[in-house]
Structure formats: C-alpha cells, structure tokens
Amino acid sequence: MNNLLDIQNIRKKFSILYDNNLIYFDNASTSLKPDIVIDKIKNYYSLYPANVHRSIYKIGLKASEEYENVRKKIKEFLNAESTKNIIFTSGTTESINLISHSWGLQNLNENDEILLTEMEHHSNIVPWQICSQKTGCKIRYIAINDQGELDLSNINELINEKTKLVSLIHQSNVLGTVNPIKEIIQIAKKQGAITLIDAAQTVPHLEVDVKEIDCDFLVFSGHKMVGPTGVGILYGKENILDGMQPFMSGGQMINEVNLHSVTFNELPLKFEAGTPNIAQVIGLGESIDFISKIGINKINEYERYLTEYALAKLRLNAKIALYANSKHQGSVISFNIQGINAYDLAEFLDQKNIAVRVGHHCAQPLMKVLGVPSTIRISFYLYNTIEEIDFLILSIEEAIKFFLDRA
Ligand code: PMP
C-alpha cells in the first residue's frame, strides 16, 4: 500500500476519469487535464476575453494581469532569476526552433560543433540539422550504452574547444532514462559552450531548478503537465537572450517602428510577437498551482513507486524485452513482446480501454540504435494507480495467450 498521494481525491478532479474505464498510460505524449484548468480557460473566454498588453479598459487589464501572473508562477516554479528569463512559446518544439534560428544561425559557422545525444526527440535534432545546413556547423552525438544511458566515456573529447552548443534531453521520452545534465553542463561550461536542456519530460515530473542546473536554456511544454496544448516555455539566461535577434516579428515585440527602421521591445516581449496564446497561458497557470499544491516531489516519489512496481512485474515475463535498465529511471517504460507486432498489442490493449503509445515516439535515430522500428510505451502520471498496472499486466498475459499460444 502507498499513501504518498490522495489518489482518489486527485482522480475526482479529472472528469475524463469519472465515469469511463479509461486507463491512460500515454502521459509522455500528453497528460489529462483537470477540470479547474478547463474551467480557467472557459472563464477567460467568457469573462475577460481581451487582448493582453495593449488594452486600458478593465477586462483588458484583467487579461494582462492574469497572463503576466503566470509568468511569475513559472519563474518561481523553475527558480529562475527573473520574469525576463521566461518566454511563452507554443511548446518545446517552438522553443528549440526559436533558439536554433535566433541563436544558432547568428552564432555558428563551419568551424563549430554542436553536441546532441542519440536519444533526442526529433524536435532537438531536425532544427539543428537545418541550422547545420545553413551555417556549416558539424553535429556530433553522445552515444547510448547497453543500459539505455548516455555513454560518457569520451565526453571530454566530444566536448572540446570547437563545441559551441550542447543540447540534450533531460529524460528520454522512450527509455525513461534521466540524464546527468549537471555533470555535462559543467564540462560544457569549461569549454565555453552554451547549454540547452529539453526538459519536456522532466518539468512535469520532478523538481527542476534552473539556477542549480546552471543551464543557458531550458524548454518544455504545458500540455504534458496537466496544462493546455499550445503553450510552452523557453527559459534563457538574460545576457544570452539580450544578444539574440527576435524569432518572429510584428506587433508587440517592438519598441519603435519607422518606415525604414525598428527597435525591439525589452525581454521577454521581444520574443513574443503578435497576440499570444492567452487562454492557454492562463490555463497553464492553473496547472502550475495544481501541481504545486500536491507537491512536485511527492508526485515524483509516487511515480517512482508506480514505475518500480510495473518494471518488477514486466521483468517476470521472459517474453517481454525492456529497453532500459538505468538506476535513473523516470516514469516512462518502453518494451516489446517477442513474436507480437507492437501495433497489434496496442490495439488489443485499446480494446480493454488501456491507452498506450506505439511507434517510434519521434525518436527514429534512437529506434535505429535499439534495432527496432517501434516500441510499446507506457508512461505514468499522478492519477495512475497500482490497480491499473495490475490490469495492464493481466491484459498483456491475455494478449500473449491470444497471439502466441494459439499460433
Ligand atoms: N522533447 C521531448 C523529450 C518530448 O517528449 C516532446 C513531446 N513528445 C517534445 C520534445 C516536443 O514537444 P511538443 O510537441 O510539445 O513541442
């Protein structure tokens, strides 16, 4: 038994979990949303649906205040230096694209190297490939060992005087491995390289303190942390953001526009052109409150308990191939079952109302390293239960009988 979280009370806050038998194990893709987040968005549209930063009438001021309050909440949540470090984007993908355009294109050339890892999500590979095509910079990768961890044996060679950027995933969205980012950032700093952390899989699940990590950039998405789609965060160090050109341009990101010249707004608005995703930002503020009230460390501890339980059960079956075996494991587990097509298994589980992810998880280079086209992925969040895992294990055993024993 575990009493880390008041699970029944938490589950009551998600109307999708009230009356149907949904077992939702696809949290690494996106999380469910509690009613208070949905209500907050509805309230914005019904009660004060004005634009931000420009209107002097009451509902306009209310919208601006709510929007900027969320920036303060994010600053606190990440322990950032100031609200100037917090830029609202549409998600992790846009945040990385912003950096690759506004920092990468400006600062990289053919003598430079950037370092990624073989376990990156496509959103931290493709923007750098496009940047490399335009600037001539070379991309190198940290390899993965048999445990599904980063192989750091040659890290002092991989990070050298040519390295201008080290950009890496905090926790793999496929393997669940949590990477030793602090150690890698320290090595990068000694060589004067900029560091970018893709924290899409960690900010929702564990305490992330940007001052302690001492990264230059950190990015994540609201929708994986019980928040709305369409809003994400780019944290950046002020001196670096200050030196960068805007990404998108137009309204709001300017100071003064003349027919043939323009000066830009101060941080953070310099990077927020046009009408932002106001409802989504305001909804995200409610998600942050929701998580903070429960406590991110408690959530993390509860997820560790669920993950260890699930791993122990899965390991009992010799037909199940697991793809990571790290001591630093988040609440994401990838596996396949010998002789069963992963898509067939996912469909079988869907018949039982168990939502799992199947595919390459936007990490095709990692799939090539693992030597498989796809995996089944289960990923937990604060509303999942041991009983749900038990039902999954039973269903997998039933699937094995169905697909293999009659073959
Ligand atoms: N990085 C990681 C590690 C992810 O898991 C994801 C989402 N699967 C992304 C980046 C992209 O996030 P988004 O689609 O919200 O931009």
Short mmCIF file of C-alpha atoms and ligand atoms in Angstrom, two decimals:
data_model
loop_
_atom_site.label_atom_id
_atom_site.label_comp_id
_atom_site.label_asym_id
_atom_site.label_seq_id
_atom_site.Cartn_x
_atom_site.Cartn_y
_atom_site.Cartn_z
CA MET A 1 0.00 0.00 0.00
CA ASN A 2 1.09 3.51 -0.61
CA ASN A 3 -0.26 6.72 0.83
CA LEU A 4 2.04 9.24 -0.83
CA LEU A 5 -0.86 10.87 -2.65
CA ASP A 6 -4.60 11.03 -2.03
CA ILE A 7 -5.22 9.29 -5.32
CA GLN A 8 -8.99 9.00 -5.17
CA ASN A 9 -9.27 12.72 -4.47
CA ILE A 10 -6.85 13.54 -7.30
CA ARG A 11 -8.74 11.33 -9.76
CA LYS A 12 -12.01 13.11 -8.90
CA LYS A 13 -10.53 16.30 -10.30
CA PHE A 14 -10.33 14.88 -13.84
CA SER A 15 -13.81 14.47 -15.32
CA ILE A 16 -12.49 12.14 -18.02
CA LEU A 17 -11.71 9.68 -15.22
CA TYR A 18 -15.19 9.87 -13.57
CA ASP A 19 -17.43 7.52 -15.46
CA ASN A 20 -15.48 5.64 -18.03
CA ASN A 21 -12.95 2.90 -17.55
CA LEU A 22 -10.12 4.70 -19.28
CA ILE A 23 -6.64 3.64 -18.21
CA TYR A 24 -4.43 6.35 -19.57
CA PHE A 25 -0.77 5.36 -19.88
CA ASP A 26 0.29 7.87 -22.56
CA ASN A 27 1.35 10.72 -20.32
CA ALA A 28 4.72 11.15 -22.02
CA SER A 29 2.77 12.22 -25.09
CA THR A 30 0.32 14.48 -23.32
CA SER A 31 -1.35 14.47 -19.92
CA LEU A 32 -5.02 14.59 -18.96
CA LYS A 33 -6.36 17.97 -17.84
CA PRO A 34 -8.14 18.59 -14.54
CA ASP A 35 -11.49 20.39 -14.59
CA ILE A 36 -10.07 23.50 -12.94
CA VAL A 37 -7.69 24.04 -15.87
CA ILE A 38 -10.53 23.64 -18.37
CA ASP A 39 -12.72 26.00 -16.28
CA LYS A 40 -9.96 28.59 -16.14
CA ILE A 41 -9.72 28.62 -19.93
CA LYS A 42 -13.51 28.85 -20.22
CA ASN A 43 -13.53 31.73 -17.73
CA TYR A 44 -11.06 33.69 -19.79
CA TYR A 45 -13.18 33.33 -22.92
CA SER A 46 -16.47 34.04 -21.16
CA LEU A 47 -15.47 36.71 -18.64
CA TYR A 48 -12.47 38.72 -19.84
CA PRO A 49 -11.64 37.70 -23.44
CA ALA A 50 -9.49 40.75 -24.22
CA ASN A 51 -6.06 41.05 -25.73
CA VAL A 52 -3.03 41.49 -23.46
CA HIS A 53 -0.50 44.31 -23.01
CA ARG A 54 -2.46 46.86 -25.06
CA SER A 55 -5.92 47.48 -23.68
CA ILE A 56 -6.54 50.04 -20.96
CA TYR A 57 -10.13 49.02 -20.20
CA LYS A 58 -10.95 46.74 -17.26
CA ILE A 59 -11.20 43.35 -18.94
CA GLY A 60 -8.04 44.11 -20.92
CA LEU A 61 -6.17 44.91 -17.73
CA LYS A 62 -7.54 41.74 -16.12
CA ALA A 63 -6.35 39.60 -19.06
CA SER A 64 -2.87 41.21 -18.94
CA GLU A 65 -2.64 40.72 -15.20
CA GLU A 66 -3.64 37.05 -15.37
CA TYR A 67 -1.21 36.45 -18.26
CA GLU A 68 1.75 38.11 -16.51
CA ASN A 69 0.92 36.37 -13.22
CA VAL A 70 1.55 33.08 -14.95
CA ARG A 71 5.00 34.29 -15.97
CA LYS A 72 5.68 34.96 -12.28
CA LYS A 73 4.43 31.47 -11.36
CA ILE A 74 6.72 29.85 -13.93
CA LYS A 75 9.64 31.94 -12.70
CA GLU A 76 9.00 30.66 -9.16
CA PHE A 77 8.39 27.09 -10.30
CA LEU A 78 11.76 26.96 -12.09
CA ASN A 79 13.56 29.16 -9.55
CA ALA A 80 14.55 31.47 -12.42
CA GLU A 81 16.33 34.76 -11.81
CA SER A 82 13.58 36.99 -13.19
CA THR A 83 10.43 37.04 -15.32
CA LYS A 84 12.65 38.38 -18.13
CA ASN A 85 14.02 34.84 -18.45
CA ILE A 86 10.59 33.35 -19.17
CA ILE A 87 9.33 33.43 -22.76
CA PHE A 88 5.96 31.98 -23.73
CA THR A 89 6.04 29.87 -26.88
CA SER A 90 3.63 27.31 -28.31
CA GLY A 91 5.65 24.39 -26.94
CA THR A 92 9.01 22.68 -26.70
CA THR A 93 9.26 22.44 -30.48
CA GLU A 94 8.82 26.17 -31.00
CA SER A 95 11.21 26.95 -28.14
CA ILE A 96 14.00 24.92 -29.75
CA ASN A 97 13.26 26.38 -33.18
CA LEU A 98 13.48 29.84 -31.67
CA ILE A 99 16.94 29.07 -30.26
CA SER A 100 18.20 27.43 -33.43
CA HIS A 101 17.10 30.46 -35.50
CA SER A 102 17.84 33.33 -33.18
CA TRP A 103 20.98 31.98 -31.54
CA GLY A 104 22.18 29.20 -33.87
CA LEU A 105 22.06 30.99 -37.22
CA GLN A 106 23.70 34.05 -35.70
CA ASN A 107 26.49 32.36 -33.78
CA LEU A 108 27.55 29.19 -35.60
CA ASN A 109 29.86 28.63 -38.56
CA GLU A 110 31.71 25.81 -40.34
CA ASN A 111 34.44 25.64 -37.69
CA ASP A 112 31.96 24.93 -34.92
CA GLU A 113 30.48 21.77 -33.48
CA ILE A 114 27.23 21.18 -31.67
CA LEU A 115 26.68 18.16 -29.49
CA LEU A 116 23.39 16.27 -29.16
CA THR A 117 22.62 12.73 -27.98
CA GLU A 118 21.36 9.67 -29.79
CA MET A 119 18.27 9.69 -27.60
CA GLU A 120 16.93 13.09 -28.69
CA HIS A 121 13.35 13.70 -29.75
CA HIS A 122 13.19 14.84 -33.39
CA SER A 123 12.45 18.35 -32.14
CA ASN A 124 16.01 18.56 -30.82
CA ILE A 125 17.59 17.07 -33.95
CA VAL A 126 15.84 18.46 -37.01
CA PRO A 127 16.16 22.20 -36.15
CA TRP A 128 19.91 21.64 -35.65
CA GLN A 129 20.23 19.77 -38.93
CA ILE A 130 18.60 22.72 -40.72
CA CYS A 131 20.89 25.07 -38.80
CA SER A 132 23.88 22.95 -39.77
CA GLN A 133 22.86 23.04 -43.45
CA LYS A 134 22.72 26.84 -43.27
CA THR A 135 25.81 27.55 -41.17
CA GLY A 136 28.08 24.59 -41.98
CA CYS A 137 28.48 23.67 -38.30
CA LYS A 138 29.03 19.98 -37.53
CA ILE A 139 26.66 17.91 -35.40
CA ARG A 140 28.07 15.22 -33.11
CA TYR A 141 26.22 12.82 -30.83
CA ILE A 142 26.73 11.25 -27.42
CA ALA A 143 26.12 7.50 -27.88
CA ILE A 144 23.99 5.23 -25.70
CA ASN A 145 25.22 2.20 -23.77
CA ASP A 146 23.52 -1.18 -23.23
CA GLN A 147 21.73 0.10 -20.14
CA GLY A 148 19.99 2.81 -22.16
CA GLU A 149 22.15 5.51 -20.59
CA LEU A 150 24.43 8.08 -22.20
CA ASP A 151 27.92 6.76 -22.78
CA LEU A 152 30.08 9.48 -21.27
CA SER A 153 33.38 7.61 -21.62
CA ASN A 154 34.60 10.02 -24.35
CA ILE A 155 32.77 13.14 -23.18
CA ASN A 156 36.00 15.15 -22.79
CA GLU A 157 36.75 14.54 -26.46
CA LEU A 158 33.16 15.15 -27.61
CA ILE A 159 33.05 18.47 -25.78
CA ASN A 160 36.11 20.35 -26.97
CA GLU A 161 37.17 23.87 -27.91
CA LYS A 162 35.10 23.66 -31.13
CA THR A 163 31.88 22.86 -29.25
CA LYS A 164 29.59 25.88 -29.21
CA LEU A 165 26.38 24.23 -28.05
CA VAL A 166 25.50 21.14 -26.02
CA SER A 167 21.78 20.43 -26.35
CA LEU A 168 20.32 17.42 -24.63
CA ILE A 169 17.19 15.75 -23.42
CA HIS A 170 16.79 15.69 -19.64
CA GLN A 171 14.79 12.48 -19.66
CA SER A 172 14.34 10.24 -22.67
CA ASN A 173 10.73 10.10 -23.84
CA VAL A 174 11.35 6.50 -24.97
CA LEU A 175 13.72 4.91 -22.46
CA GLY A 176 12.78 6.96 -19.42
CA THR A 177 16.45 7.42 -18.55
CA VAL A 178 17.16 10.66 -16.67
CA ASN A 179 20.48 12.07 -17.86
CA PRO A 180 23.22 13.57 -15.66
CA ILE A 181 22.71 17.04 -17.08
CA LYS A 182 24.52 18.92 -14.31
CA GLU A 183 27.71 16.98 -14.89
CA ILE A 184 27.53 17.50 -18.67
CA ILE A 185 26.73 21.22 -18.28
CA GLN A 186 29.80 21.67 -16.07
CA ILE A 187 32.04 20.11 -18.74
CA ALA A 188 30.40 22.25 -21.45
CA LYS A 189 30.96 25.40 -19.41
CA LYS A 190 34.69 24.71 -19.09
CA GLN A 191 34.87 24.80 -22.89
CA GLY A 192 32.70 27.90 -23.09
CA ALA A 193 29.80 26.08 -24.82
CA ILE A 194 26.18 27.16 -24.47
CA THR A 195 23.82 24.56 -22.95
CA LEU A 196 20.20 23.77 -23.80
CA ILE A 197 18.09 21.28 -21.84
CA ASP A 198 14.98 19.71 -23.35
CA ALA A 199 13.02 19.28 -20.13
CA ALA A 200 9.70 18.32 -21.77
CA GLN A 201 9.72 15.03 -19.86
CA THR A 202 11.01 16.31 -16.53
CA VAL A 203 9.42 19.63 -15.58
CA PRO A 204 6.02 17.87 -15.17
CA HIS A 205 7.53 15.12 -13.01
CA LEU A 206 10.47 16.29 -10.95
CA GLU A 207 11.84 19.43 -9.37
CA VAL A 208 13.79 21.42 -11.93
CA ASP A 209 15.79 24.37 -10.61
CA VAL A 210 17.44 26.33 -13.40
CA LYS A 211 19.82 28.13 -11.04
CA GLU A 212 21.04 24.87 -9.62
CA ILE A 213 21.36 23.21 -13.03
CA ASP A 214 23.00 26.38 -14.37
CA CYS A 215 21.90 25.78 -17.97
CA ASP A 216 21.69 28.61 -20.51
CA PHE A 217 18.36 27.48 -21.99
CA LEU A 218 15.66 25.12 -20.79
CA VAL A 219 12.48 24.28 -22.69
CA PHE A 220 9.23 22.40 -22.01
CA SER A 221 5.53 22.14 -22.96
CA GLY A 222 2.45 22.94 -20.88
CA HIS A 223 0.33 20.08 -22.20
CA LYS A 224 2.44 17.37 -20.56
CA MET A 225 1.92 18.91 -17.11
CA VAL A 226 -1.88 18.83 -16.83
CA GLY A 227 -1.96 22.04 -18.86
CA PRO A 228 -3.39 23.09 -22.22
CA THR A 229 -1.88 22.44 -25.63
CA GLY A 230 -0.48 25.46 -27.46
CA VAL A 231 1.69 26.84 -24.69
CA GLY A 232 5.30 26.13 -23.84
CA ILE A 233 8.21 27.81 -22.15
CA LEU A 234 11.63 28.93 -23.14
CA TYR A 235 13.83 29.78 -20.18
CA GLY A 236 17.02 31.62 -21.18
CA LYS A 237 19.82 33.45 -19.42
CA GLU A 238 19.26 37.18 -19.76
CA ASN A 239 22.61 38.11 -21.28
CA ILE A 240 22.21 35.47 -23.99
CA LEU A 241 18.58 36.35 -24.78
CA ASP A 242 19.56 40.01 -24.88
CA GLY A 243 22.17 39.34 -27.54
CA MET A 244 19.79 37.38 -29.78
CA GLN A 245 17.72 38.65 -32.69
CA PRO A 246 13.93 38.17 -32.46
CA PHE A 247 12.49 34.96 -33.93
CA MET A 248 9.02 36.10 -35.05
CA SER A 249 8.42 39.76 -35.70
CA GLY A 250 5.43 42.08 -35.87
CA GLY A 251 3.22 43.58 -33.18
CA GLN A 252 4.19 43.80 -29.52
CA MET A 253 7.83 42.76 -29.89
CA ILE A 254 8.81 46.29 -30.95
CA ASN A 255 9.78 49.45 -29.17
CA GLU A 256 9.55 51.89 -32.09
CA VAL A 257 8.79 51.30 -35.76
CA ASN A 258 9.63 53.78 -38.51
CA LEU A 259 9.16 53.25 -42.21
CA HIS A 260 12.75 52.05 -42.60
CA SER A 261 13.87 51.10 -39.10
CA VAL A 262 12.77 49.37 -35.94
CA THR A 263 13.91 48.98 -32.35
CA PHE A 264 12.86 45.95 -30.35
CA ASN A 265 10.99 45.60 -27.09
CA GLU A 266 12.75 44.51 -23.91
CA LEU A 267 12.80 40.95 -22.64
CA PRO A 268 10.69 38.89 -22.56
CA LEU A 269 8.30 40.60 -25.02
CA LYS A 270 11.00 40.86 -27.69
CA PHE A 271 10.32 37.16 -28.32
CA GLU A 272 6.52 37.26 -28.12
CA ALA A 273 5.30 38.71 -31.41
CA GLY A 274 1.60 39.15 -32.12
CA THR A 275 -1.36 38.12 -29.99
CA PRO A 276 -0.09 35.27 -27.81
CA ASN A 277 -1.96 32.10 -26.79
CA ILE A 278 -3.61 33.98 -23.94
CA ALA A 279 -6.16 31.36 -22.85
CA GLN A 280 -3.55 28.61 -22.89
CA VAL A 281 -1.05 30.65 -20.85
CA ILE A 282 -3.74 31.47 -18.28
CA GLY A 283 -4.77 27.79 -18.18
CA LEU A 284 -1.15 26.79 -17.61
CA GLY A 285 -1.05 28.99 -14.51
CA GLU A 286 -3.81 26.82 -13.03
CA SER A 287 -1.82 23.67 -13.87
CA ILE A 288 1.22 25.03 -12.07
CA ASP A 289 -0.94 25.73 -9.00
CA PHE A 290 -2.47 22.26 -9.22
CA ILE A 291 0.95 20.57 -9.28
CA SER A 292 2.43 22.89 -6.65
CA LYS A 293 -0.43 22.25 -4.21
CA ILE A 294 0.14 18.49 -4.39
CA GLY A 295 3.92 18.95 -4.43
CA ILE A 296 6.23 18.02 -7.30
CA ASN A 297 8.47 15.91 -5.04
CA LYS A 298 5.52 13.88 -3.81
CA ILE A 299 4.38 13.36 -7.38
CA ASN A 300 7.87 12.21 -8.29
CA GLU A 301 8.03 9.79 -5.39
CA TYR A 302 4.61 8.35 -6.26
CA GLU A 303 5.59 7.89 -9.90
CA ARG A 304 8.80 6.14 -8.87
CA TYR A 305 6.71 3.75 -6.81
CA LEU A 306 4.43 3.03 -9.79
CA THR A 307 7.37 2.63 -12.17
CA GLU A 308 9.29 0.23 -9.94
CA TYR A 309 6.15 -1.81 -9.45
CA ALA A 310 5.47 -2.00 -13.19
CA LEU A 311 9.10 -2.81 -14.04
CA ALA A 312 9.20 -5.63 -11.48
CA LYS A 313 6.04 -7.16 -12.98
CA LEU A 314 7.23 -6.78 -16.58
CA ARG A 315 10.63 -8.31 -15.75
CA LEU A 316 8.93 -11.50 -14.57
CA ASN A 317 7.92 -12.37 -18.13
CA ALA A 318 10.83 -13.60 -20.25
CA LYS A 319 8.95 -12.80 -23.46
CA ILE A 320 8.97 -9.06 -22.65
CA ALA A 321 12.01 -7.13 -23.90
CA LEU A 322 12.69 -3.91 -21.98
CA TYR A 323 14.93 -1.25 -23.50
CA ALA A 324 16.48 0.46 -20.50
CA ASN A 325 17.98 -0.63 -17.25
CA SER A 326 19.14 2.55 -15.57
CA LYS A 327 19.17 3.48 -11.91
CA HIS A 328 17.96 6.88 -13.04
CA GLN A 329 14.59 5.95 -14.46
CA GLY A 330 11.64 8.29 -14.85
CA SER A 331 8.05 7.12 -15.25
CA VAL A 332 8.40 6.01 -18.88
CA ILE A 333 8.88 2.37 -19.90
CA SER A 334 9.37 1.02 -23.42
CA PHE A 335 9.03 -2.65 -24.31
CA ASN A 336 8.20 -5.18 -26.98
CA ILE A 337 6.94 -8.73 -26.77
CA GLN A 338 8.77 -11.32 -28.82
CA GLY A 339 6.58 -12.54 -31.65
CA ILE A 340 3.85 -9.90 -31.27
CA ASN A 341 3.64 -6.90 -33.53
CA ALA A 342 3.69 -3.79 -31.32
CA TYR A 343 0.71 -2.24 -33.14
CA ASP A 344 -1.34 -5.44 -32.68
CA LEU A 345 -0.62 -5.38 -28.97
CA ALA A 346 -1.52 -1.68 -28.67
CA GLU A 347 -4.84 -2.35 -30.43
CA PHE A 348 -5.52 -5.32 -28.19
CA LEU A 349 -4.90 -3.10 -25.14
CA ASP A 350 -7.13 -0.39 -26.57
CA GLN A 351 -9.96 -2.93 -26.70
CA LYS A 352 -9.53 -3.09 -22.94
CA ASN A 353 -9.57 0.71 -22.69
CA ILE A 354 -5.86 0.90 -21.95
CA ALA A 355 -4.26 3.77 -23.88
CA VAL A 356 -0.58 3.13 -24.61
CA ARG A 357 1.66 4.63 -27.25
CA VAL A 358 3.13 2.59 -30.05
CA GLY A 359 5.58 3.74 -32.71
CA HIS A 360 8.95 5.41 -32.96
CA HIS A 361 7.99 8.16 -30.49
CA CYS A 362 9.55 10.90 -32.67
CA ALA A 363 12.94 9.35 -31.97
CA GLN A 364 13.83 7.42 -35.12
CA PRO A 365 17.62 7.66 -34.58
CA LEU A 366 17.14 6.06 -31.15
CA MET A 367 14.98 3.30 -32.66
CA LYS A 368 17.85 2.55 -35.07
CA VAL A 369 20.25 2.27 -32.12
CA LEU A 370 17.80 -0.08 -30.37
CA GLY A 371 17.42 -2.06 -33.60
CA VAL A 372 13.61 -1.98 -33.66
CA PRO A 373 11.11 0.01 -35.75
CA SER A 374 8.83 0.67 -32.79
CA THR A 375 8.17 0.01 -29.13
CA ILE A 376 5.16 -0.01 -26.87
CA ARG A 377 5.48 2.81 -24.36
CA ILE A 378 3.69 3.20 -21.06
CA SER A 379 4.13 6.39 -19.07
CA PHE A 380 2.61 7.31 -15.75
CA TYR A 381 1.36 10.43 -14.03
CA LEU A 382 -0.11 11.35 -10.69
CA TYR A 383 -3.58 9.89 -11.35
CA ASN A 384 -2.40 6.39 -12.33
CA THR A 385 -2.76 3.52 -9.87
CA ILE A 386 -1.27 0.15 -8.98
CA GLU A 387 -4.63 -1.45 -9.86
CA GLU A 388 -4.35 -0.03 -13.38
CA ILE A 389 -0.88 -1.53 -13.71
CA ASP A 390 -2.18 -4.89 -12.47
CA PHE A 391 -4.89 -4.78 -15.12
CA LEU A 392 -2.29 -3.93 -17.79
CA ILE A 393 -0.14 -6.90 -16.78
CA LEU A 394 -3.16 -9.23 -16.85
CA SER A 395 -4.12 -7.87 -20.26
CA ILE A 396 -0.59 -8.39 -21.59
CA GLU A 397 -0.69 -12.00 -20.38
CA GLU A 398 -4.02 -12.44 -22.13
CA ALA A 399 -2.55 -10.92 -25.31
CA ILE A 400 0.38 -13.34 -25.18
CA LYS A 401 -2.06 -16.26 -24.96
CA PHE A 402 -4.17 -14.79 -27.76
CA PHE A 403 -1.34 -14.04 -30.20
CA LEU A 404 1.27 -16.66 -29.36
CA ASP A 405 -0.22 -19.69 -27.68
CA ARG A 406 -2.71 -20.28 -30.47
CA ALA A 407 -0.06 -19.75 -33.18
N1 PMP B 1 11.05 16.79 -26.44
C1 PMP B 1 10.60 15.71 -25.78
C2 PMP B 1 11.53 14.97 -24.88
C3 PMP B 1 9.28 15.31 -25.90
O1 PMP B 1 8.85 14.22 -25.25
C4 PMP B 1 8.42 16.05 -26.74
C5 PMP B 1 6.97 15.64 -26.90
N2 PMP B 1 6.78 14.30 -27.14
C6 PMP B 1 8.93 17.16 -27.40
C7 PMP B 1 10.24 17.50 -27.22
C8 PMP B 1 8.07 18.01 -28.30
O2 PMP B 1 7.12 18.65 -27.54
P1 PMP B 1 5.92 19.46 -28.24
O3 PMP B 1 5.32 18.51 -29.24
O4 PMP B 1 5.00 19.76 -27.11
O5 PMP B 1 6.50 20.65 -28.87
#
